[in-house]
């Protein structure tokens, strides 16, 4: 009988009764074949691997990392509360030491959801990793967390939420943004002025396969992780780098994913994208699960795998090797910030498009240049449907001065002409909307 | 007599009085029972579910009273009451309740139908039925066919079935997807003769 070297809890929640629309790639059948694969391979019969059901997240869990306008219920369906509850369950298992590792195989996914949420971007409404990390930091103090996002698409939502956070290291490996949604994720995006070098982007050329991918993990990700010394490693385990994925152009395999997991040794893995529901997900999920549990995964192989056909060209390997030489500098010697400073605040003006829901948001973000903490974050946001929104976020490392300023601005928000105002003060643990 | 003697022998080996030994055995038995019951309840309540509807409708099973049957049931009532802190009832004829139940239980029967519309296959393994169906076959048709076949099978075996005795316990239909496209539906219907008793015994 097989025994797990590392005990593993799998939260498997396929949400068989929810989809964006009947033929959308993020569809109800997405995890059906994975369920069959788990059963047929008897993964839950392995000593040390257990299946758990998700919790249902509460509103305050969502409001810790997010500003939701006009309200939580208007941007979240039941499915989002459950998928967020699934990752909270994963965190509980690990933090309460019931399991050494956990894998949340839940949907809908979340890594394109930014701090401010008006609807769905890239199939994501709520950033489930961020909900989980903030749940952990609320209950276990401000831990140092590393998020390694191995989805094929740039994790722009997670990047946005942790842009100013020096205690959360975000590394995204993805297909080059010049060739795929969301079109971002370049090395120059390296974190805000108070968290420089805490955001690392590794864009890879299309058709990168196992050799190139694993080289970048070994030479870029691992040395940075070794230096950062996180208390927790989270893997946003999107599976759309797979050679059979219908909406991406990479050539990664189930073996590659399993070896990546073995190298990374994440405490918690969270499923993100992955839309080859028959050709990839069953094998990749199995490979990741076995690797997490420390069980031999060498026999996991896709039936239609042809290694020669998917091997990368030499030019791809050369390009990646050069990237491996240069990219660690983003972390170890970040360039000085070019953030714009206006009367005591760092300012970003942005317009954000929600492709799934077709919403255009315009946003002004101000980060207080505070000498005591990473700083109060003030977001003014509007869409044609929901104008004049104000979000106030005091970070988990926040100081009393920032907390007080947030409170004053919150109380005066209606007077100041905002239609919707949300406070999320991690210091006083207040998560509410102005009445 | 004999058990008293047996306990005395065991007690001697342990260096205890017969009463002490018996009490320890009872308390150990209660501990084991409590652990097993609580593990069983945890397993029921933690049973994985895969749809949002099931999560939202979730009911937690928490016993409000205990029924105890079997030979020593009556003797165990006070012990169980103390161990579980719940009202415990040993019904009339508790010592032969299982036997009475076995006599009165209605014969039951179940049937599983699986359909793969991409292959056009229609299978009832329990009855050895394999045939072809058209690609447009639906879940409603499957439920109708499965219950009709089960009723016919019950008739064949001479098992009386009232309307409402046949329950559909699973009825799923999933699209099968290759790349971007739906290539067919995988339909699974499970129905059964509702378990129950044929008649009641008036004592």
Coordinates of C-alpha atoms in Angstrom, one line a residue:
Chain A
X1 CA 0.0 0.0 0.0
X2 CA 1.2 3.5 -0.9
X3 CA 1.9 5.9 2.0
X4 CA 2.3 9.6 1.7
X5 CA 5.7 10.9 3.0
X6 CA 4.0 14.3 3.6
X7 CA 0.4 14.2 4.8
X8 CA -1.9 16.0 2.3
X9 CA -5.4 17.3 2.5
X10 CA -7.2 17.8 -0.8
X11 CA -10.2 20.1 -0.9
X12 CA -11.9 19.0 -4.0
X13 CA -14.8 21.2 -5.0
X14 CA -15.8 21.0 -8.7
X15 CA -19.0 23.1 -8.3
X16 CA -20.8 20.9 -10.8
X17 CA -23.7 23.3 -10.8
X18 CA -22.0 26.6 -11.7
X19 CA -20.6 28.1 -14.9
X20 CA -20.0 31.6 -16.3
X21 CA -22.0 30.4 -19.4
X22 CA -22.7 26.9 -20.8
X23 CA -19.9 26.9 -23.3
X24 CA -17.4 29.1 -21.5
X25 CA -14.0 27.4 -20.8
X26 CA -14.5 28.0 -17.0
X27 CA -17.4 25.5 -17.1
X28 CA -19.2 23.1 -14.8
X29 CA -17.5 20.0 -16.3
X30 CA -14.0 21.4 -15.8
X31 CA -13.1 19.1 -12.9
X32 CA -15.3 16.1 -13.9
X33 CA -12.5 14.1 -15.5
X34 CA -10.2 15.0 -12.6
X35 CA -12.8 13.5 -10.2
X36 CA -12.9 10.3 -12.3
X37 CA -9.0 10.2 -12.4
X38 CA -8.7 10.7 -8.6
X39 CA -11.2 7.9 -8.1
X40 CA -9.7 5.5 -10.6
X41 CA -6.2 6.0 -9.4
X42 CA -7.4 5.6 -5.8
X43 CA -5.7 8.8 -4.6
X44 CA -7.8 8.9 -1.5
X45 CA -6.8 5.3 -0.7
X46 CA -3.2 6.4 -0.2
X47 CA -2.4 6.5 3.5
X48 CA -1.9 10.1 4.5
X49 CA -4.0 11.7 1.7
X50 CA -7.5 12.8 2.7
X51 CA -10.3 14.6 1.1
X52 CA -12.0 17.6 2.8
X53 CA -15.0 19.7 2.0
X54 CA -14.8 23.5 1.7
X55 CA -16.2 26.0 4.2
X56 CA -18.3 28.9 3.1
X57 CA -16.3 32.1 3.4
X58 CA -17.9 35.1 5.2
X59 CA -18.2 38.6 3.9
X60 CA -15.3 39.8 6.1
X61 CA -13.0 37.2 4.6
X62 CA -13.6 38.7 1.2
X63 CA -13.3 42.3 2.5
X64 CA -9.9 41.8 4.0
X65 CA -8.0 41.9 0.7
X66 CA -10.7 43.5 -1.5
X67 CA -12.8 46.6 -2.1
X68 CA -16.0 45.3 -3.6
X69 CA -18.3 47.9 -5.2
X70 CA -21.1 48.5 -4.7
X71 CA -21.1 45.5 -2.3
X72 CA -19.8 42.0 -1.7
X73 CA -23.1 40.3 -2.8
X74 CA -23.2 42.2 -6.0
X75 CA -19.8 40.8 -7.2
X76 CA -19.9 37.4 -5.5
X77 CA -22.1 34.4 -6.1
X78 CA -22.5 31.5 -3.8
X79 CA -19.8 29.7 -5.8
X80 CA -17.3 32.4 -5.0
X81 CA -18.0 32.2 -1.3
X82 CA -17.4 28.4 -1.5
X83 CA -14.3 28.5 -3.6
X84 CA -12.9 31.1 -1.1
X85 CA -14.1 28.9 1.7
X86 CA -12.2 26.0 0.1
X87 CA -8.8 27.8 0.3
X88 CA -9.6 28.9 3.9
X89 CA -10.1 25.2 4.7
X90 CA -6.8 24.4 3.1
X91 CA -5.1 27.1 5.2
X92 CA -6.8 25.8 8.4
X93 CA -5.6 22.2 7.8
X94 CA -2.0 23.4 7.4
X95 CA -2.0 26.1 10.1
X96 CA -3.7 23.9 12.7
X97 CA -1.2 21.2 11.7
X98 CA -3.9 18.6 10.9
X99 CA -2.1 18.2 7.5
X100 CA 1.5 19.1 6.5
X101 CA 0.3 20.3 3.1
X102 CA -3.0 21.1 1.3
X103 CA -4.2 21.3 -2.2
X104 CA -7.4 23.3 -3.0
X105 CA -8.8 21.9 -6.2
X106 CA -11.7 24.4 -6.3
X107 CA -13.3 26.6 -8.8
X108 CA -14.0 29.3 -9.8
X109 CA -10.4 30.6 -9.8
X110 CA -9.1 34.0 -8.6
X111 CA -5.7 35.2 -9.6
X112 CA -6.9 37.9 -12.0
X113 CA -9.1 39.6 -9.3
X114 CA -7.4 42.8 -8.2
X115 CA -7.9 44.6 -4.9
X116 CA -10.8 46.6 -6.3
X117 CA -13.6 44.4 -7.7
X118 CA -16.5 45.6 -9.8
X119 CA -17.1 42.2 -11.5
X120 CA -15.3 39.4 -13.3
X121 CA -11.9 39.7 -15.0
X122 CA -10.2 36.8 -16.7
X123 CA -12.9 34.4 -15.2
X124 CA -12.1 35.7 -11.7
X125 CA -14.1 37.7 -9.2
X126 CA -12.4 37.1 -5.9
X127 CA -8.7 36.5 -5.4
X128 CA -8.9 33.2 -3.5
X129 CA -5.2 33.2 -2.7
X130 CA -5.4 36.7 -1.2
X131 CA -8.5 35.8 0.8
X132 CA -6.6 32.8 2.2
X133 CA -3.3 34.7 3.0
X134 CA -5.2 37.5 4.7
X135 CA -7.3 34.9 6.7
X136 CA -4.0 33.4 7.8
X137 CA -2.4 36.8 8.7
X138 CA -5.5 37.8 10.7
X139 CA -5.4 34.6 12.8
X140 CA -1.7 33.8 13.0
X141 CA 0.0 37.2 12.7
X142 CA 1.9 38.8 9.9
X143 CA 3.7 35.9 8.4
X144 CA 6.1 36.2 5.5
X145 CA 4.4 34.6 2.6
X146 CA 5.7 33.7 -0.9
X147 CA 3.2 33.2 -3.7
X148 CA 4.5 31.4 -6.8
X149 CA 2.0 31.7 -9.6
X150 CA 2.5 29.0 -12.2
X151 CA -0.6 29.6 -14.2
X152 CA 0.0 30.3 -17.8
X153 CA -1.5 33.8 -17.6
X154 CA 0.2 36.6 -15.6
X155 CA -1.3 36.7 -12.1
X156 CA -2.1 40.4 -12.4
X157 CA -4.7 40.3 -9.6
X158 CA -2.5 38.9 -7.0
X159 CA 0.3 41.2 -8.2
X160 CA -2.0 44.2 -7.7
X161 CA -3.1 43.1 -4.2
X162 CA 0.5 42.6 -3.0
X163 CA 2.1 45.4 -5.0
X164 CA 2.8 47.5 -1.9
X165 CA 3.3 44.6 0.6
X166 CA 7.0 44.0 1.6
X167 CA 6.1 40.8 3.5
X168 CA 4.5 39.0 0.6
X169 CA 6.8 37.9 -2.2
X170 CA 4.9 37.4 -5.5
X171 CA 6.6 35.5 -8.3
X172 CA 4.6 34.9 -11.5
X173 CA 5.9 32.6 -14.3
X174 CA 3.8 32.9 -17.4
X175 CA 3.6 32.9 -21.1
X176 CA 5.0 36.3 -22.4
X177 CA 2.3 39.0 -22.0
X178 CA 2.9 40.2 -25.6
X179 CA 1.3 37.0 -26.8
X180 CA -1.5 36.3 -24.4
X181 CA -4.1 37.7 -21.9
X182 CA -3.8 39.9 -19.8
X183 CA -0.9 41.4 -21.6
X184 CA 1.1 42.3 -18.6
X185 CA 3.7 40.7 -16.3
X186 CA 7.1 42.1 -17.5
X187 CA 10.3 42.2 -15.4
X188 CA 10.0 45.9 -15.0
X189 CA 6.8 45.4 -12.9
X190 CA 8.8 44.8 -9.7
X191 CA 6.6 46.1 -6.9
X192 CA 5.6 49.4 -5.4
X193 CA 7.9 52.0 -3.8
X194 CA 7.6 50.3 -0.4
X195 CA 7.9 46.8 -1.7
X196 CA 10.5 47.0 -4.4
X197 CA 11.7 43.6 -5.7
X198 CA 8.9 41.8 -3.9
X199 CA 7.1 41.3 -7.3
X200 CA 9.0 39.2 -9.8
X201 CA 7.7 38.5 -13.3
X202 CA 9.1 35.8 -15.5
X203 CA 7.7 36.0 -19.0
X204 CA 8.4 32.9 -21.0
X205 CA 8.2 32.5 -24.8
X206 CA 5.3 30.5 -26.2
X207 CA 6.1 26.7 -26.6
X208 CA 8.4 26.6 -23.6
X209 CA 8.4 23.0 -22.4
X210 CA 9.7 21.0 -19.4
X211 CA 13.4 21.7 -19.8
X212 CA 13.1 25.5 -20.1
X213 CA 10.3 25.9 -17.5
X214 CA 12.1 23.9 -14.9
X215 CA 15.4 25.7 -15.5
X216 CA 13.7 29.0 -14.8
X217 CA 12.2 27.6 -11.5
X218 CA 15.6 26.3 -10.5
X219 CA 17.7 29.3 -11.4
X220 CA 15.3 32.2 -10.7
X221 CA 12.6 31.1 -8.3
X222 CA 14.5 28.8 -5.9
X223 CA 17.4 31.2 -5.1
X224 CA 15.0 34.0 -4.4
X225 CA 12.8 31.8 -2.2
X226 CA 16.0 30.6 -0.3
X227 CA 16.9 34.2 0.4
X228 CA 13.4 35.5 1.2
X229 CA 12.9 32.6 3.7
X230 CA 9.1 32.7 3.7
X231 CA 7.1 31.2 6.6
X232 CA 4.7 29.8 4.0
X233 CA 4.9 29.0 0.3
X234 CA 1.7 29.2 -1.7
X235 CA 1.5 27.9 -5.3
X236 CA -1.2 29.3 -7.6
X237 CA -1.2 26.1 -9.5
X238 CA -2.8 27.0 -12.8
X239 CA -2.5 24.1 -15.3
X240 CA -2.9 25.9 -18.5
X241 CA 0.8 25.7 -19.5
X242 CA 0.0 22.2 -20.6
X243 CA 0.6 21.3 -24.2
X244 CA -3.0 20.3 -24.7
X245 CA -4.6 23.5 -23.3
X246 CA -7.0 25.0 -25.8
X247 CA -6.5 28.7 -24.9
X248 CA -2.7 29.0 -24.4
X249 CA 0.5 28.1 -26.3
X250 CA 2.9 26.4 -23.9
X251 CA 4.2 22.8 -24.0
X252 CA 4.5 21.9 -20.3
X253 CA 3.6 18.3 -19.2
X254 CA 2.1 16.6 -16.1
X255 CA 5.6 15.3 -15.3
X256 CA 6.9 18.8 -15.5
X257 CA 4.2 20.1 -13.1
X258 CA 4.9 17.3 -10.7
X259 CA 8.7 18.0 -10.8
X260 CA 8.0 21.7 -10.4
X261 CA 5.9 20.9 -7.3
X262 CA 8.6 18.7 -5.9
X263 CA 11.1 21.5 -6.3
X264 CA 8.9 24.3 -4.9
X265 CA 7.6 22.3 -1.9
X266 CA 4.6 24.6 -1.4
X267 CA 2.7 24.3 1.9
X268 CA -0.5 25.1 0.0
X269 CA -1.3 24.7 -3.7
X270 CA -4.4 26.3 -5.2
X271 CA -5.8 25.4 -8.6
X272 CA -6.1 28.4 -10.9
X273 CA -6.6 28.0 -14.7
X274 CA -6.4 25.0 -16.8
X275 CA -9.0 24.3 -19.5
X276 CA -8.0 21.1 -21.2
X277 CA -10.4 19.3 -19.0
X278 CA -9.8 15.9 -20.5
X279 CA -6.2 16.1 -21.9
X280 CA -4.5 17.9 -19.0
X281 CA -6.3 18.5 -15.8
X282 CA -6.7 14.8 -14.7
X283 CA -3.0 14.1 -15.2
X284 CA -1.7 17.4 -13.9
X285 CA -3.9 17.4 -10.8
X286 CA -2.8 13.8 -10.1
X287 CA 0.9 14.7 -10.7
X288 CA 0.7 17.7 -8.4
X289 CA -1.1 15.8 -5.7
X290 CA 1.3 12.9 -5.7
X291 CA 4.3 15.3 -5.6
X292 CA 2.8 17.2 -2.7
X293 CA 2.3 14.0 -0.8
X294 CA 5.9 12.8 -1.6
X295 CA 4.6 9.8 -3.5
X296 CA 6.3 8.5 -6.6
X297 CA 4.8 10.2 -9.6
X298 CA 7.0 8.8 -12.3
X299 CA 4.2 6.8 -14.0
X300 CA 1.9 9.8 -14.4
X301 CA 1.8 10.4 -18.2
X302 CA -0.7 11.7 -20.7
X303 CA -1.8 9.1 -23.2
X304 CA -1.1 11.4 -26.1
X305 CA 2.3 12.7 -25.0
X306 CA 5.0 13.0 -27.7
X307 CA 8.1 14.4 -26.1
X308 CA 9.9 15.1 -29.4
X309 CA 7.0 17.0 -30.8
X310 CA 6.7 19.4 -27.8
X311 CA 10.4 19.9 -27.1
X312 CA 11.4 23.6 -27.2
X313 CA 13.8 25.0 -29.8
X314 CA 17.4 25.8 -28.9
X315 CA 16.6 29.5 -29.4
X316 CA 13.9 29.3 -26.7
X317 CA 16.4 27.7 -24.3
X318 CA 19.0 30.3 -25.0
X319 CA 16.5 33.1 -24.4
X320 CA 15.5 31.6 -21.1
X321 CA 19.1 31.0 -20.0
X322 CA 19.7 34.7 -20.5
X323 CA 16.6 35.5 -18.6
X324 CA 17.8 33.3 -15.8
X325 CA 21.1 35.3 -15.6
X326 CA 19.3 38.7 -15.4
X327 CA 16.0 38.2 -13.6
X328 CA 17.3 37.5 -10.0
X329 CA 18.6 41.1 -10.1
X330 CA 15.0 42.3 -9.9
X331 CA 14.9 40.8 -6.4
X332 CA 18.5 41.2 -5.2
X333 CA 19.2 44.6 -6.7
X334 CA 15.9 46.3 -7.7
X335 CA 16.1 49.5 -9.7
X336 CA 15.0 52.6 -7.9
X337 CA 11.3 53.2 -8.0
X338 CA 9.8 55.5 -10.6
X339 CA 6.6 55.9 -8.6
X340 CA 5.0 59.4 -8.8
X341 CA 4.9 61.2 -5.4
X342 CA 2.4 63.9 -4.9
X343 CA 2.1 65.7 -1.5
X344 CA 3.0 62.8 0.7
X345 CA 1.3 60.1 -1.4
X346 CA 2.5 57.8 -4.1
X347 CA 0.0 58.0 -6.9
X348 CA -1.0 55.5 -9.7
X349 CA -3.7 56.4 -12.2
X350 CA -5.1 53.4 -14.1
X351 CA -7.9 52.2 -16.3
X352 CA -8.8 48.6 -15.8
X353 CA -10.9 46.5 -18.2
X354 CA -13.0 43.6 -16.9
X355 CA -13.0 41.3 -20.0
X356 CA -15.4 38.7 -18.7
X357 CA -18.1 41.3 -17.6
X358 CA -17.2 44.1 -20.0
X359 CA -16.7 46.8 -17.5
X360 CA -14.3 49.8 -17.8
X361 CA -13.0 51.0 -14.4
X362 CA -11.0 54.2 -13.9
X363 CA -8.9 54.3 -10.8
X364 CA -6.7 56.6 -8.8
X365 CA -4.7 54.9 -6.1
X366 CA -2.8 56.8 -3.4
X367 CA -0.4 55.2 -1.0
X368 CA 0.5 57.3 2.0
X369 CA 4.3 57.6 2.3
X370 CA 4.3 56.6 5.9
X371 CA 7.6 56.4 7.9
X372 CA 6.1 53.8 10.3
X373 CA 4.4 51.2 8.1
X374 CA 3.8 50.3 4.4
X375 CA 1.1 52.9 4.4
X376 CA -2.6 53.6 4.1
X377 CA -4.0 52.8 0.6
X378 CA -6.7 55.0 -0.7
X379 CA -8.4 54.0 -3.9
X380 CA -10.9 56.2 -5.8
X381 CA -12.7 54.1 -8.4
X382 CA -15.5 54.5 -10.8
X383 CA -17.3 52.6 -13.6
X384 CA -20.2 53.9 -15.7
X385 CA -22.5 51.8 -13.6
X386 CA -21.0 52.4 -10.1
X387 CA -19.5 55.9 -9.9
X388 CA -17.7 57.6 -7.0
X389 CA -16.3 54.7 -5.0
X390 CA -13.8 55.1 -2.2
X391 CA -11.7 52.3 -0.7
X392 CA -9.5 52.6 2.4
X393 CA -7.1 49.9 3.3
X394 CA -4.8 49.9 6.3
X395 CA -2.3 47.1 5.9
X396 CA -1.8 44.3 8.3
X397 CA 1.5 45.9 9.3
X398 CA -0.2 49.3 9.6
X399 CA 0.4 52.0 12.2
X400 CA -2.0 53.9 14.4
X401 CA -1.6 57.1 12.4
X402 CA -2.7 55.4 9.2
X403 CA -5.5 53.7 11.0
X404 CA -6.7 57.1 12.3
X405 CA -6.5 58.8 8.9
X406 CA -8.5 56.0 7.4
X407 CA -11.2 56.4 10.0
X408 CA -11.4 60.2 9.5
X409 CA -11.7 59.8 5.7
X410 CA -14.2 57.0 6.1
X411 CA -16.5 59.0 8.4
X412 CA -16.4 62.0 6.0
X413 CA -16.8 59.9 2.9
X414 CA -20.5 60.7 2.3
X415 CA -19.9 64.4 2.9
X416 CA -17.0 64.3 0.4
X417 CA -19.4 63.1 -2.3
X418 CA -18.6 59.3 -2.5
X419 CA -21.6 57.1 -3.3
X420 CA -19.9 54.0 -1.9
X421 CA -17.1 53.8 0.7
X422 CA -15.5 50.8 2.1
X423 CA -13.0 50.6 5.0
X424 CA -10.8 47.6 5.5
X425 CA -8.6 48.3 8.5
X426 CA -6.4 45.3 9.2
X427 CA -5.2 46.9 12.5
X428 CA -8.6 47.4 14.1
X429 CA -10.1 44.5 12.1
X430 CA -12.9 46.7 10.8
X431 CA -14.4 45.7 7.5
X432 CA -17.4 47.8 6.6
X433 CA -19.2 50.1 4.2
X434 CA -20.2 53.7 5.0
X435 CA -23.9 53.9 5.8
Chain B
X1 CA -22.9 -17.9 36.8
X2 CA -20.3 -18.8 34.2
X3 CA -19.5 -15.1 33.3
X4 CA -19.2 -14.3 36.9
X5 CA -16.7 -17.1 37.2
X6 CA -14.9 -15.9 34.1
X7 CA -14.6 -12.3 35.3
X8 CA -13.3 -13.6 38.6
X9 CA -10.5 -15.5 36.8
X10 CA -9.6 -12.5 34.7
X11 CA -9.7 -10.2 37.8
X12 CA -7.4 -12.5 39.6
X13 CA -4.8 -12.3 36.9
X14 CA -5.0 -8.5 37.0
X15 CA -5.0 -8.4 40.8
X16 CA -8.4 -6.8 41.0
X17 CA -11.7 -7.7 42.6
X18 CA -14.3 -9.1 40.3
X19 CA -16.5 -5.9 40.6
X20 CA -13.5 -3.6 39.8
X21 CA -12.6 -5.7 36.8
X22 CA -16.2 -5.7 35.5
X23 CA -16.5 -1.9 36.0
X24 CA -13.3 -1.3 34.1
X25 CA -14.4 -3.5 31.3
X26 CA -17.7 -1.6 31.1
X27 CA -16.1 1.8 31.1
X28 CA -13.6 0.7 28.4
X29 CA -16.5 -0.6 26.3
X30 CA -18.3 2.8 26.7
X31 CA -15.1 4.7 25.7
X32 CA -14.8 2.6 22.6
X33 CA -18.4 3.0 21.7
X34 CA -18.2 6.8 22.2
X35 CA -15.2 7.0 20.0
X36 CA -16.7 4.9 17.2
X37 CA -20.0 6.8 17.3
X38 CA -18.2 10.1 17.1
X39 CA -15.9 9.0 14.3
X40 CA -19.0 7.7 12.4
X41 CA -20.8 11.1 12.9
X42 CA -17.7 13.0 11.8
X43 CA -17.5 10.8 8.7
X44 CA -21.1 11.5 7.8
X45 CA -20.9 15.2 8.4
X46 CA -17.6 15.6 6.6
X47 CA -18.8 13.6 3.5
X48 CA -17.5 15.5 0.5
X49 CA -20.1 17.1 -1.7
X50 CA -19.5 18.5 -5.2
X51 CA -22.3 21.0 -5.9
X52 CA -23.1 24.4 -4.5
X53 CA -26.6 23.3 -3.8
X54 CA -25.5 20.5 -1.5
X55 CA -23.1 22.8 0.4
X56 CA -25.8 25.4 0.9
X57 CA -28.4 22.8 2.0
X58 CA -25.9 21.1 4.2
X59 CA -27.5 19.5 7.3
X60 CA -25.3 18.5 10.3
X61 CA -26.3 15.2 11.8
X62 CA -26.5 15.4 15.6
X63 CA -28.3 12.7 17.5
X64 CA -31.0 13.8 19.9
X65 CA -31.7 10.3 21.4
X66 CA -30.4 6.8 21.3
X67 CA -32.3 3.6 20.5
X68 CA -30.6 0.5 21.7
X69 CA -31.6 -3.0 20.6
X70 CA -30.2 -6.5 21.0
X71 CA -29.9 -9.0 23.8
X72 CA -28.2 -6.8 26.5
X73 CA -30.0 -3.6 25.4
X74 CA -32.0 -3.1 28.6
X75 CA -29.0 -3.5 30.8
X76 CA -27.1 -0.9 28.7
X77 CA -29.6 1.9 28.9
X78 CA -28.3 3.6 32.1
X79 CA -24.7 3.1 31.0
X80 CA -25.3 4.7 27.6
X81 CA -27.3 7.5 29.1
X82 CA -24.4 8.3 31.3
X83 CA -21.7 8.0 28.6
X84 CA -23.5 10.0 25.9
X85 CA -25.6 12.3 28.0
X86 CA -28.6 11.6 25.8
X87 CA -32.0 10.0 26.4
X88 CA -31.7 6.3 25.7
X89 CA -34.6 4.0 24.9
X90 CA -34.7 0.2 24.6
X91 CA -38.0 -0.5 22.8
X92 CA -40.4 -3.3 23.5
X93 CA -38.9 -6.6 22.5
X94 CA -35.5 -5.0 22.2
X95 CA -33.8 -8.4 22.5
X96 CA -35.4 -9.7 19.3
X97 CA -35.9 -6.4 17.4
X98 CA -33.4 -7.3 14.7
X99 CA -35.2 -10.6 14.0
X100 CA -38.5 -8.9 13.8
X101 CA -37.1 -6.4 11.4
X102 CA -35.6 -9.1 9.2
X103 CA -39.0 -10.7 8.9
X104 CA -40.9 -7.5 8.0
X105 CA -38.4 -5.9 5.7
X106 CA -39.6 -5.3 2.2
X107 CA -37.3 -6.8 -0.5
X108 CA -35.5 -4.0 -2.2
X109 CA -33.8 -3.7 -5.5
X110 CA -31.8 -1.0 -7.3
X111 CA -30.9 -0.3 -10.9
X112 CA -28.1 1.8 -12.5
X113 CA -28.4 3.2 -16.0
X114 CA -25.5 4.9 -17.8
X115 CA -25.7 6.5 -21.1
X116 CA -22.9 8.0 -23.2
X117 CA -24.5 9.9 -26.1
X118 CA -21.2 10.5 -27.9
X119 CA -20.9 6.7 -28.3
X120 CA -24.7 6.2 -28.4
X121 CA -24.4 3.6 -25.7
X122 CA -27.1 2.7 -23.2
X123 CA -26.1 0.3 -20.4
X124 CA -27.9 -1.3 -17.4
X125 CA -25.2 -3.6 -16.1
X126 CA -27.5 -5.2 -13.4
X127 CA -29.9 -6.4 -16.0
X128 CA -27.3 -7.1 -18.7
X129 CA -28.9 -4.5 -21.1
X130 CA -26.7 -2.9 -23.7
X131 CA -28.2 -1.0 -26.6
X132 CA -27.8 2.1 -28.7
X133 CA -29.6 5.4 -28.3
X134 CA -29.8 8.5 -30.4
X135 CA -27.4 11.4 -29.7
X136 CA -30.2 13.6 -28.5
X137 CA -31.2 11.3 -25.6
X138 CA -31.9 13.4 -22.5
X139 CA -31.7 13.0 -18.7
X140 CA -35.5 13.1 -18.5
X141 CA -35.8 10.2 -20.9
X142 CA -33.1 8.3 -18.8
X143 CA -35.0 8.8 -15.6
X144 CA -38.2 7.6 -17.2
X145 CA -36.5 4.6 -18.8
X146 CA -34.7 3.6 -15.6
X147 CA -37.8 3.7 -13.4
X148 CA -39.9 1.9 -15.9
X149 CA -37.2 -0.9 -16.2
X150 CA -37.0 -1.2 -12.4
X151 CA -40.8 -1.5 -12.1
X152 CA -40.8 -4.2 -14.8
X153 CA -38.1 -6.1 -13.0
X154 CA -39.9 -5.9 -9.7
X155 CA -43.1 -7.2 -11.4
X156 CA -41.1 -10.0 -12.8
X157 CA -39.8 -11.0 -9.4
X158 CA -43.3 -10.6 -7.9
X159 CA -42.3 -7.8 -5.5
X160 CA -45.3 -5.5 -5.0
X161 CA -44.5 -1.9 -5.6
X162 CA -46.8 1.0 -4.9
X163 CA -46.6 4.4 -6.7
X164 CA -43.9 6.3 -4.9
X165 CA -42.0 3.2 -3.8
X166 CA -39.5 3.7 -6.6
X167 CA -37.0 6.4 -5.8
X168 CA -34.5 8.2 -8.0
X169 CA -31.4 8.5 -5.9
X170 CA -29.0 9.9 -8.5
X171 CA -29.7 11.6 -11.8
X172 CA -26.7 13.4 -13.4
X173 CA -26.0 14.5 -16.9
X174 CA -22.6 16.0 -17.8
X175 CA -21.3 17.3 -21.1
X176 CA -18.2 15.6 -22.3
X177 CA -15.8 18.1 -23.7
X178 CA -12.9 17.7 -26.1
X179 CA -10.9 20.9 -26.6
X180 CA -13.5 23.6 -26.8
X181 CA -16.4 21.4 -27.9
X182 CA -19.2 19.4 -26.3
X183 CA -19.1 16.0 -27.9
X184 CA -21.9 14.4 -26.0
X185 CA -23.5 13.8 -22.6
X186 CA -22.6 11.3 -19.9
X187 CA -25.8 10.4 -18.1
X188 CA -26.0 8.4 -14.9
X189 CA -29.3 7.4 -13.2
X190 CA -29.6 5.3 -10.2
X191 CA -33.0 4.3 -8.8
X192 CA -34.2 1.9 -6.1
X193 CA -37.1 0.3 -4.4
X194 CA -37.5 2.4 -1.3
X195 CA -36.3 0.4 1.7
X196 CA -38.9 -0.1 4.4
X197 CA -41.2 -2.6 6.1
X198 CA -44.0 -4.5 4.4
X199 CA -46.4 -4.5 7.3
X200 CA -46.4 -3.7 11.0
X201 CA -46.8 -6.1 13.8
X202 CA -49.4 -5.4 16.3
X203 CA -48.5 -6.9 19.7

